[in-house]
Structures are given as C-alpha cells and as structure tokens.
C-alpha cells in the first residue's frame, strides 16, 4: 500500500472519533521547536580562548565529524532542519559568537557578533533563541556566578546577562519573532552548605539587576531555568525549582522546566497544568535523563507523550515554548537532532490525534474503565500512517529514509572534516584515512 492509501484508511479510523486530521496538520505546522545548536559541537562554541566545558554538565562520546566552525555548525543544522517537518527555531548560546579571531570578553558581547547567525536565520525564515553562557569560563571555575560571594565576579556575569538580553532583542527585532533568552547558572555546592539563604539572596539581587532594563516583549522574552543538582553541585543548587518558580511568577518571567532537572520519579508533565493556572506562558527544555540528568537524545517515550498531551489538552500550544536540550557525542550529531526533534513532533501529533474532549468527559463522569481502555487502545491506532503522510506532505523523508541522507552527508561532509582526535581515524590498505566509527559499514 502506498503512503497515501495507508493514510486514507488511518484517517477514517480517527474520523470515527471526530478527529479532524487535516486540522491537526494545520495546528502542527504552527508549532516551532527550538533546536539547541549545542548538540552539533558538544557545547564547545567558538570563543577564541575557549576552555574546558564546565558547570556540572558533561558530553560523552567521540563520534567523528563534529562542527568546528560556525559555517560547519550552520550547515549541519540546515541538514537536520531539512529532515524535520515544519518550521522551527534555533537556540544559540553566547559562546557561539563570531568575533573574527578577537578575544571579546563575555560582558562585552554585542549584537554584531551574531550578525552571521541572524543573516543565516533570515535566509531560512526562522527565529532564534538565546542563552547567556555562565560556564566554561575562568570566572565560573569554582561553580559560582550570579550568586558568587565576590561582587566583582557577580558584576561580570550580570553584565554578561544584560549584554545577552540586548542580543536577544536584536534577534527578535531582526527576525520578527521574539527571542527567548534563557538564564541557567551552575551555582551550587558539592557538599552540604552552611548557608543556603545568602547565595539565593545574591542570585535574586543579580537577577533584579539583569532584568532592570525594560525590553519590549515583542523582541525579547526572558526565562529562568532551575535545576536540582549537577556534577559538583550535588548537595545544593542555588537556582532551585521553588526559587525560580517564585521568581518567575512575581517578576513576570517565564519559568523554564528542563525534564532532566527534577527527582527521577518527578515528572515535568505533571507540573504544566498547575503552572498554567498561574502564568500565561512557560518554557521547556525537553531532554531525557537516564538515571540522572544525562541529557540523552529525546525518545518517543511515555513522558514525552505525556508532556505533549498536557500541552495539547490544555490548549497550551502557544503558551509553552518548547525547546530541546540534549547532547550526545557518541552518535552522529545531525542524526541526534533529527531523531530528537522528530520525536517531539511525533509526540505532539500523537496528542492531537486523541479524542481529548471525550476522554475528559469520561473522567468527569467517573467512567474510568472506559478512560483507561480508550487511552490504551489509541496507543495502537495507525498513528504512524498519519505521521508518514504528514512528512511526505511537508517535503521531508518518510520513515527512516532520512537516515540515507545522513549517511551520505556523513560520507561527503562530516567525515571529511579535520579530526579533533587522531583516534577517530584508521588507515585502510591504500593508506587513506577513514573514521574508525561508522554509522553503518560503508
Ligand atoms: C544544564 C542546563 C542548561 C544547559 C544548556 C547548555 O543543566 O540544562 O540548559 O544544558 O544551557
Ligand atoms: Zn536545560
């Protein structure tokens, strides 16, 4: 059967439940996912004097072909974007500035350091989001930034964040879509603190300073991202969930929930409805924590579907800014983006294809047997046939066909890049270099 024939018969099954599949397609096209650029280069960035990745986050793996220049990173992003249905956004970090070989301190960053990114985004007709980078820097070496006891270090980071909000506003103005500028800091302590309050007071004061400058929300919107623990901040994190939830609500900021930043059995899906009663908007970093905040590539798992369902059921597609945050260097990085983003889209489509009103009614009427039965039966409805047709309609590869594109790109582009470690390559009998890790044998 062809994709269309499969689709037609699947569509009928959903229509029996009053689900308008074409309307679902239209809705889905309106949902941008903010794709994090840092999956493409293991969060290295392009600073002239770049140091080691720090801040209690880590990337493992040494798959060959990572982007080492802004051009390479943009090219890789374009490849991934071409394999994902819909129009999305790209999320940058301050360390992705282009300074022409000049050392520019982070508190001195200016919009023009990002003009290549803006030009590129304009060409693609996509929006950009942004993040100040408060890690991988000598002034963050002891794991403290905006909450640092030394006022001069706090000052440096405050000015970095102020500079970043202005860069965010520049993105928003140039691209005609507000930039979400998200602040995440690593601040915390490895061991039990003797004072939990003072660092939090300092963080609050720093944030107040950062946000003092009024910037139109037509250009820049701010969010703050909490965390439970990090490597080196196992006992205490200054910017905890309660801290930022309260800060966001009282200061009209978006609270950003990273799915890896909570206790292992605590779910972000269960927080969305509670928060939306008190705030118009919130933001997500969708990630996959495997036993800890490991930032694995997002899978189409139960929690991803539940998050999508919460967004869809509560008519919150425009209220929840969906961003991704994972980094895996053990697999093809362009494939990682493609897999994770397609999964996010699949989860949203799955949620849109449920008889949500009916299911709500069953709950209100106490018909829990039917509620459970239907929710389970819908798991094996022909969702895949609808997804495939949607991909085809959107001009992107259907099913796993995108893997062929990636393999070709890997051979022609990624593996031709200079290796950053000699172990990446082996010599064949003719003496030509080839990467020692392949997606599939060539
Ligand atoms: C770290 C946070 C943060 C970073 C990115 C690179 O735990 O999740 O969002 O992953 O800013
Ligand atoms: Zn995050």
PDB file of C-alpha atoms in Angstrom, residues 8-137:
ATOM      1  CA  UNK A   8      -6.654   7.435   3.899  1.00  0.00           C
ATOM      2  CA  UNK A   9      -7.615   4.355   5.815  1.00  0.00           C
ATOM      3  CA  UNK A  10      -5.950   5.581   9.027  1.00  0.00           C
ATOM      4  CA  UNK A  11      -7.677   8.923   8.696  1.00  0.00           C
ATOM      5  CA  UNK A  12     -11.061   7.204   8.606  1.00  0.00           C
ATOM      6  CA  UNK A  13     -10.346   5.496  11.891  1.00  0.00           C
ATOM      7  CA  UNK A  14      -9.561   8.795  13.576  1.00  0.00           C
ATOM      8  CA  UNK A  15     -12.536  10.479  11.945  1.00  0.00           C
ATOM      9  CA  UNK A  16     -14.833   7.962  13.597  1.00  0.00           C
ATOM     10  CA  UNK A  17     -13.856   9.700  16.818  1.00  0.00           C
ATOM     11  CA  UNK A  18     -14.498  13.117  15.371  1.00  0.00           C
ATOM     12  CA  UNK A  19     -10.799  13.900  14.977  1.00  0.00           C
ATOM     13  CA  UNK A  20     -10.085  16.257  12.081  1.00  0.00           C
ATOM     14  CA  UNK A  21      -6.743  15.021  10.811  1.00  0.00           C
ATOM     15  CA  UNK A  22      -6.227  17.877   8.384  1.00  0.00           C
ATOM     16  CA  UNK A  23      -6.835  20.367  11.168  1.00  0.00           C
ATOM     17  CA  UNK A  24      -4.199  18.505  13.166  1.00  0.00           C
ATOM     18  CA  UNK A  25      -1.740  19.029  10.305  1.00  0.00           C
ATOM     19  CA  UNK A  26      -2.502  22.737  10.262  1.00  0.00           C
ATOM     20  CA  UNK A  27      -2.046  23.003  14.009  1.00  0.00           C
ATOM     21  CA  UNK A  28       1.199  21.100  13.980  1.00  0.00           C
ATOM     22  CA  UNK A  29       2.646  23.380  11.341  1.00  0.00           C
ATOM     23  CA  UNK A  30       2.222  26.277  13.718  1.00  0.00           C
ATOM     24  CA  UNK A  31       4.379  24.738  16.428  1.00  0.00           C
ATOM     25  CA  UNK A  32       8.032  25.692  16.350  1.00  0.00           C
ATOM     26  CA  UNK A  33      10.521  23.618  18.303  1.00  0.00           C
ATOM     27  CA  UNK A  34      13.585  25.489  19.452  1.00  0.00           C
ATOM     28  CA  UNK A  35      16.502  23.319  18.377  1.00  0.00           C
ATOM     29  CA  UNK A  36      19.593  23.729  20.539  1.00  0.00           C
ATOM     30  CA  UNK A  37      22.694  24.402  18.465  1.00  0.00           C
ATOM     31  CA  UNK A  38      24.974  22.848  21.096  1.00  0.00           C
ATOM     32  CA  UNK A  39      24.215  19.243  20.113  1.00  0.00           C
ATOM     33  CA  UNK A  40      26.269  19.951  16.990  1.00  0.00           C
ATOM     34  CA  UNK A  41      29.613  20.645  18.650  1.00  0.00           C
ATOM     35  CA  UNK A  42      29.401  19.190  22.157  1.00  0.00           C
ATOM     36  CA  UNK A  43      28.784  22.673  23.687  1.00  0.00           C
ATOM     37  CA  UNK A  44      32.201  23.933  22.669  1.00  0.00           C
ATOM     38  CA  UNK A  45      31.296  27.197  20.991  1.00  0.00           C
ATOM     39  CA  UNK A  46      33.658  29.415  19.053  1.00  0.00           C
ATOM     40  CA  UNK A  47      35.337  31.573  21.638  1.00  0.00           C
ATOM     41  CA  UNK A  48      38.902  32.368  20.721  1.00  0.00           C
ATOM     42  CA  UNK A  49      40.189  31.435  24.157  1.00  0.00           C
ATOM     43  CA  UNK A  50      37.753  28.627  24.783  1.00  0.00           C
ATOM     44  CA  UNK A  51      38.320  26.493  27.846  1.00  0.00           C
ATOM     45  CA  UNK A  52      37.033  23.145  29.028  1.00  0.00           C
ATOM     46  CA  UNK A  53      33.319  22.500  29.321  1.00  0.00           C
ATOM     47  CA  UNK A  54      32.355  23.182  32.936  1.00  0.00           C
ATOM     48  CA  UNK A  55      29.321  23.978  35.044  1.00  0.00           C
ATOM     49  CA  UNK A  56      28.473  20.429  36.039  1.00  0.00           C
ATOM     50  CA  UNK A  57      27.338  19.320  32.593  1.00  0.00           C
ATOM     51  CA  UNK A  58      29.207  16.821  30.511  1.00  0.00           C
ATOM     52  CA  UNK A  59      29.200  15.434  26.988  1.00  0.00           C
ATOM     53  CA  UNK A  60      30.475  11.917  26.414  1.00  0.00           C
ATOM     54  CA  UNK A  61      31.415  10.164  23.185  1.00  0.00           C
ATOM     55  CA  UNK A  62      33.790  10.891  20.332  1.00  0.00           C
ATOM     56  CA  UNK A  63      31.828  10.283  17.172  1.00  0.00           C
ATOM     57  CA  UNK A  64      33.731  11.885  14.314  1.00  0.00           C
ATOM     58  CA  UNK A  65      32.635  14.911  12.341  1.00  0.00           C
ATOM     59  CA  UNK A  66      31.604  17.453  14.911  1.00  0.00           C
ATOM     60  CA  UNK A  67      31.196  21.016  13.715  1.00  0.00           C
ATOM     61  CA  UNK A  68      34.278  23.070  14.441  1.00  0.00           C
ATOM     62  CA  UNK A  69      33.385  26.350  12.768  1.00  0.00           C
ATOM     63  CA  UNK A  70      30.214  28.456  12.643  1.00  0.00           C
ATOM     64  CA  UNK A  71      29.840  27.578   8.961  1.00  0.00           C
ATOM     65  CA  UNK A  72      30.012  23.876   9.721  1.00  0.00           C
ATOM     66  CA  UNK A  73      27.529  24.165  12.553  1.00  0.00           C
ATOM     67  CA  UNK A  74      25.071  26.086  10.392  1.00  0.00           C
ATOM     68  CA  UNK A  75      25.469  23.596   7.590  1.00  0.00           C
ATOM     69  CA  UNK A  76      24.757  20.718   9.987  1.00  0.00           C
ATOM     70  CA  UNK A  77      21.734  22.498  11.410  1.00  0.00           C
ATOM     71  CA  UNK A  78      20.422  23.072   7.906  1.00  0.00           C
ATOM     72  CA  UNK A  79      20.805  19.390   7.177  1.00  0.00           C
ATOM     73  CA  UNK A  80      18.852  18.465  10.297  1.00  0.00           C
ATOM     74  CA  UNK A  81      16.187  21.094   9.581  1.00  0.00           C
ATOM     75  CA  UNK A  82      15.725  19.625   6.122  1.00  0.00           C
ATOM     76  CA  UNK A  83      14.803  16.267   7.670  1.00  0.00           C
ATOM     77  CA  UNK A  84      12.296  17.542  10.235  1.00  0.00           C
ATOM     78  CA  UNK A  85       8.775  18.535   9.195  1.00  0.00           C
ATOM     79  CA  UNK A  86       7.743  22.114   9.914  1.00  0.00           C
ATOM     80  CA  UNK A  87       9.437  25.433  10.543  1.00  0.00           C
ATOM     81  CA  UNK A  88      11.490  25.525  13.682  1.00  0.00           C
ATOM     82  CA  UNK A  89      13.824  27.799  15.603  1.00  0.00           C
ATOM     83  CA  UNK A  90      17.469  27.593  16.546  1.00  0.00           C
ATOM     84  CA  UNK A  91      18.673  28.150  20.080  1.00  0.00           C
ATOM     85  CA  UNK A  92      22.125  29.709  20.490  1.00  0.00           C
ATOM     86  CA  UNK A  93      24.431  30.233  23.432  1.00  0.00           C
ATOM     87  CA  UNK A  94      26.670  33.262  23.927  1.00  0.00           C
ATOM     88  CA  UNK A  95      29.753  31.123  23.225  1.00  0.00           C
ATOM     89  CA  UNK A  96      28.612  30.839  19.606  1.00  0.00           C
ATOM     90  CA  UNK A  97      29.523  34.478  18.965  1.00  0.00           C
ATOM     91  CA  UNK A  98      31.731  35.185  15.972  1.00  0.00           C
ATOM     92  CA  UNK A  99      34.415  37.681  16.901  1.00  0.00           C
ATOM     93  CA  UNK A 100      36.772  37.453  13.940  1.00  0.00           C
ATOM     94  CA  UNK A 101      39.615  35.964  15.896  1.00  0.00           C
ATOM     95  CA  UNK A 102      39.460  38.706  18.502  1.00  0.00           C
ATOM     96  CA  UNK A 103      39.110  37.967  22.199  1.00  0.00           C
ATOM     97  CA  UNK A 104      35.863  39.578  23.312  1.00  0.00           C
ATOM     98  CA  UNK A 105      35.012  39.232  26.993  1.00  0.00           C
ATOM     99  CA  UNK A 106      31.539  37.891  27.566  1.00  0.00           C
ATOM    100  CA  UNK A 107      30.364  41.063  29.247  1.00  0.00           C
ATOM    101  CA  UNK A 108      31.368  42.950  26.092  1.00  0.00           C
ATOM    102  CA  UNK A 109      29.418  40.876  23.580  1.00  0.00           C
ATOM    103  CA  UNK A 110      27.372  42.892  21.115  1.00  0.00           C
ATOM    104  CA  UNK A 111      24.654  42.110  18.596  1.00  0.00           C
ATOM    105  CA  UNK A 112      27.085  42.419  15.706  1.00  0.00           C
ATOM    106  CA  UNK A 113      28.958  39.356  16.976  1.00  0.00           C
ATOM    107  CA  UNK A 114      25.899  37.403  15.931  1.00  0.00           C
ATOM    108  CA  UNK A 115      25.144  39.025  12.624  1.00  0.00           C
ATOM    109  CA  UNK A 116      26.121  35.940  10.623  1.00  0.00           C
ATOM    110  CA  UNK A 117      23.646  33.912  12.629  1.00  0.00           C
ATOM    111  CA  UNK A 118      20.934  36.484  12.009  1.00  0.00           C
ATOM    112  CA  UNK A 119      21.666  36.635   8.306  1.00  0.00           C
ATOM    113  CA  UNK A 120      21.502  32.866   8.166  1.00  0.00           C
ATOM    114  CA  UNK A 121      18.258  32.679  10.138  1.00  0.00           C
ATOM    115  CA  UNK A 122      16.711  35.343   7.916  1.00  0.00           C
ATOM    116  CA  UNK A 123      17.605  33.327   4.866  1.00  0.00           C
ATOM    117  CA  UNK A 124      15.833  30.321   6.300  1.00  0.00           C
ATOM    118  CA  UNK A 125      12.940  32.376   7.664  1.00  0.00           C
ATOM    119  CA  UNK A 126      13.415  31.024  11.181  1.00  0.00           C
ATOM    120  CA  UNK A 127      13.601  32.589  14.643  1.00  0.00           C
ATOM    121  CA  UNK A 128      16.497  32.460  17.071  1.00  0.00           C
ATOM    122  CA  UNK A 129      16.540  31.937  20.824  1.00  0.00           C
ATOM    123  CA  UNK A 130      19.412  32.705  23.116  1.00  0.00           C
ATOM    124  CA  UNK A 131      21.270  31.861  26.331  1.00  0.00           C
ATOM    125  CA  UNK A 132      23.977  33.662  28.221  1.00  0.00           C
ATOM    126  CA  UNK A 133      26.822  31.220  28.906  1.00  0.00           C
ATOM    127  CA  UNK A 134      27.701  31.144  32.601  1.00  0.00           C
ATOM    128  CA  UNK A 135      30.026  28.163  32.479  1.00  0.00           C
ATOM    129  CA  UNK A 136      33.209  27.047  30.663  1.00  0.00           C
ATOM    130  CA  UNK A 137      34.949  30.200  31.867  1.00  0.00           C
TER     131      UNK A 137
END
